Each structure stands twice: as structure tokens, then as C-alpha cells.
Amino acid sequence: MALKTTPFDATEYFDDAESQAELLADAFETGDATYIAHALGVIARARGMTAVAKNAGVTREALYKALSEKGDPRLSTLLGVTKALGLQLEVKPIGPGSLGA
């Protein structure tokens, strides 16, 4: 008897704003650009890639490419996507003396 598998789709588990925000916060905490792009891609697909791309001011194809495993989104794309998703980026020091001193 052959084992039957189904494709995993992370968007099924990130279908509300709270879980999406937690995913993105976790990605940013790691500082891993690939993980951040992936998290944004999961959230954009969960909300509808076409609508997110339109609101971000890029084509759907360009957004898929930028947020793919090998993608490296430009800062303008990152800012456009976060705005389209209704998210705000926040910067804070990592800890005392962490700003290069």
C-alpha cells in the first residue's frame, strides 16, 4: 500500500492577523532575510497575492519572485508589502550598548 501525502500549505495556519503578526515578528527576531521574505510570502498568499501586489505597487509575478526562496526583495518592495498588509515596522535596540558602542 502506497503512502499518500498532501502538499503542506502554511497559509492554512496563518489565517488571522494575530497569527500573521506573530509569524512576522518571529522572522524579524531571527534577522534571517530569507525567513523574513518567506513569512511575508505566506502572509501575502493567505490574504491574496493579487490584492497585496496591487496595493504594494508591484506585479503579482514580481511579488512572487521577490518573496520566493531565492528572492531578495528591495527595501521599497518590503515597505510596500508591509503597508499593503496593514503592518508597521518598528525598530528597537537589541539591548544596552547594542548600537555600536
mmCIF file with all atom_site columns, C-alpha atoms in Angstrom, residues 24-76:
data_model
loop_
_atom_site.group_PDB
_atom_site.id
_atom_site.type_symbol
_atom_site.label_atom_id
_atom_site.label_alt_id
_atom_site.label_comp_id
_atom_site.label_asym_id
_atom_site.label_entity_id
_atom_site.label_seq_id
_atom_site.pdbx_PDB_ins_code
_atom_site.Cartn_x
_atom_site.Cartn_y
_atom_site.Cartn_z
_atom_site.occupancy
_atom_site.B_iso_or_equiv
_atom_site.pdbx_formal_charge
_atom_site.auth_seq_id
_atom_site.auth_comp_id
_atom_site.auth_asym_id
_atom_site.auth_atom_id
_atom_site.pdbx_PDB_model_num
ATOM 1  C CA . LEU A 1 24 ? 6.456  38.056 11.042  1.00 0.00 ? 24 LEU A CA 1
ATOM 2  C CA . ALA A 1 25 ? 7.705  39.126 14.486  1.00 0.00 ? 25 ALA A CA 1
ATOM 3  C CA . ASP A 1 26 ? 9.448  35.768 14.865  1.00 0.00 ? 26 ASP A CA 1
ATOM 4  C CA . ALA A 1 27 ? 11.018 36.147 11.417  1.00 0.00 ? 27 ALA A CA 1
ATOM 5  C CA . PHE A 1 28 ? 12.337 39.638 12.200  1.00 0.00 ? 28 PHE A CA 1
ATOM 6  C CA . GLU A 1 29 ? 13.716 38.486 15.562  1.00 0.00 ? 29 GLU A CA 1
ATOM 7  C CA . THR A 1 30 ? 15.940 35.971 13.758  1.00 0.00 ? 30 THR A CA 1
ATOM 8  C CA . GLY A 1 31 ? 17.374 38.599 11.414  1.00 0.00 ? 31 GLY A CA 1
ATOM 9  C CA . ASP A 1 32 ? 17.279 35.980 8.635   1.00 0.00 ? 32 ASP A CA 1
ATOM 10 C CA . ALA A 1 33 ? 16.345 37.776 5.395   1.00 0.00 ? 33 ALA A CA 1
ATOM 11 C CA . THR A 1 34 ? 15.210 34.529 3.756   1.00 0.00 ? 34 THR A CA 1
ATOM 12 C CA . TYR A 1 35 ? 12.879 33.741 6.658   1.00 0.00 ? 35 TYR A CA 1
ATOM 13 C CA . ILE A 1 36 ? 11.501 37.301 6.645   1.00 0.00 ? 36 ILE A CA 1
ATOM 14 C CA . ALA A 1 37 ? 10.763 37.125 2.912   1.00 0.00 ? 37 ALA A CA 1
ATOM 15 C CA . HIS A 1 38 ? 9.193  33.682 3.350   1.00 0.00 ? 38 HIS A CA 1
ATOM 16 C CA . ALA A 1 39 ? 6.986  34.904 6.214   1.00 0.00 ? 39 ALA A CA 1
ATOM 17 C CA . LEU A 1 40 ? 5.842  37.869 4.130   1.00 0.00 ? 40 LEU A CA 1
ATOM 18 C CA . GLY A 1 41 ? 5.092  35.475 1.272   1.00 0.00 ? 41 GLY A CA 1
ATOM 19 C CA . VAL A 1 42 ? 2.999  33.205 3.494   1.00 0.00 ? 42 VAL A CA 1
ATOM 20 C CA . ILE A 1 43 ? 1.025  36.176 4.787   1.00 0.00 ? 43 ILE A CA 1
ATOM 21 C CA . ALA A 1 44 ? 0.578  37.672 1.310   1.00 0.00 ? 44 ALA A CA 1
ATOM 22 C CA . ARG A 1 45 ? -0.688 34.335 -0.054  1.00 0.00 ? 45 ARG A CA 1
ATOM 23 C CA . ALA A 1 46 ? -3.037 33.969 2.922   1.00 0.00 ? 46 ALA A CA 1
ATOM 24 C CA . ARG A 1 47 ? -4.514 37.401 2.210   1.00 0.00 ? 47 ARG A CA 1
ATOM 25 C CA . GLY A 1 48 ? -4.495 37.078 -1.570  1.00 0.00 ? 48 GLY A CA 1
ATOM 26 C CA . MET A 1 49 ? -1.308 37.675 -3.518  1.00 0.00 ? 49 MET A CA 1
ATOM 27 C CA . THR A 1 50 ? -3.015 39.630 -6.306  1.00 0.00 ? 50 THR A CA 1
ATOM 28 C CA . ALA A 1 51 ? -4.571 42.163 -3.931  1.00 0.00 ? 51 ALA A CA 1
ATOM 29 C CA . VAL A 1 52 ? -1.381 42.526 -1.884  1.00 0.00 ? 52 VAL A CA 1
ATOM 30 C CA . ALA A 1 53 ? 0.716  43.037 -5.032  1.00 0.00 ? 53 ALA A CA 1
ATOM 31 C CA . LYS A 1 54 ? -1.690 45.674 -6.323  1.00 0.00 ? 54 LYS A CA 1
ATOM 32 C CA . ASN A 1 55 ? -1.696 47.549 -3.007  1.00 0.00 ? 55 ASN A CA 1
ATOM 33 C CA . ALA A 1 56 ? 2.103  47.257 -2.775  1.00 0.00 ? 56 ALA A CA 1
ATOM 34 C CA . GLY A 1 57 ? 2.522  48.742 -6.252  1.00 0.00 ? 57 GLY A CA 1
ATOM 35 C CA . VAL A 1 58 ? 4.192  45.708 -7.842  1.00 0.00 ? 58 VAL A CA 1
ATOM 36 C CA . THR A 1 59 ? 3.051  42.985 -10.193 1.00 0.00 ? 59 THR A CA 1
ATOM 37 C CA . ARG A 1 60 ? 1.915  39.677 -8.780  1.00 0.00 ? 60 ARG A CA 1
ATOM 38 C CA . GLU A 1 61 ? 4.718  37.908 -10.611 1.00 0.00 ? 61 GLU A CA 1
ATOM 39 C CA . ALA A 1 62 ? 7.335  40.315 -9.229  1.00 0.00 ? 62 ALA A CA 1
ATOM 40 C CA . LEU A 1 63 ? 5.982  39.819 -5.719  1.00 0.00 ? 63 LEU A CA 1
ATOM 41 C CA . TYR A 1 64 ? 6.093  36.028 -6.020  1.00 0.00 ? 64 TYR A CA 1
ATOM 42 C CA . LYS A 1 65 ? 9.687  36.298 -7.251  1.00 0.00 ? 65 LYS A CA 1
ATOM 43 C CA . ALA A 1 66 ? 10.761 38.753 -4.533  1.00 0.00 ? 66 ALA A CA 1
ATOM 44 C CA . LEU A 1 67 ? 9.247  36.640 -1.757  1.00 0.00 ? 67 LEU A CA 1
ATOM 45 C CA . SER A 1 68 ? 10.425 33.296 -3.131  1.00 0.00 ? 68 SER A CA 1
ATOM 46 C CA . GLU A 1 69 ? 13.111 31.146 -1.523  1.00 0.00 ? 69 GLU A CA 1
ATOM 47 C CA . LYS A 1 70 ? 15.745 32.682 -3.796  1.00 0.00 ? 70 LYS A CA 1
ATOM 48 C CA . GLY A 1 71 ? 14.204 36.145 -3.793  1.00 0.00 ? 71 GLY A CA 1
ATOM 49 C CA . ASP A 1 72 ? 15.769 39.188 -2.225  1.00 0.00 ? 72 ASP A CA 1
ATOM 50 C CA . PRO A 1 73 ? 13.122 41.905 -2.027  1.00 0.00 ? 73 PRO A CA 1
ATOM 51 C CA . ARG A 1 74 ? 14.180 45.510 -2.396  1.00 0.00 ? 74 ARG A CA 1
ATOM 52 C CA . LEU A 1 75 ? 13.532 47.775 0.545   1.00 0.00 ? 75 LEU A CA 1
ATOM 53 C CA . SER A 1 76 ? 10.826 49.566 -1.438  1.00 0.00 ? 76 SER A CA 1
#
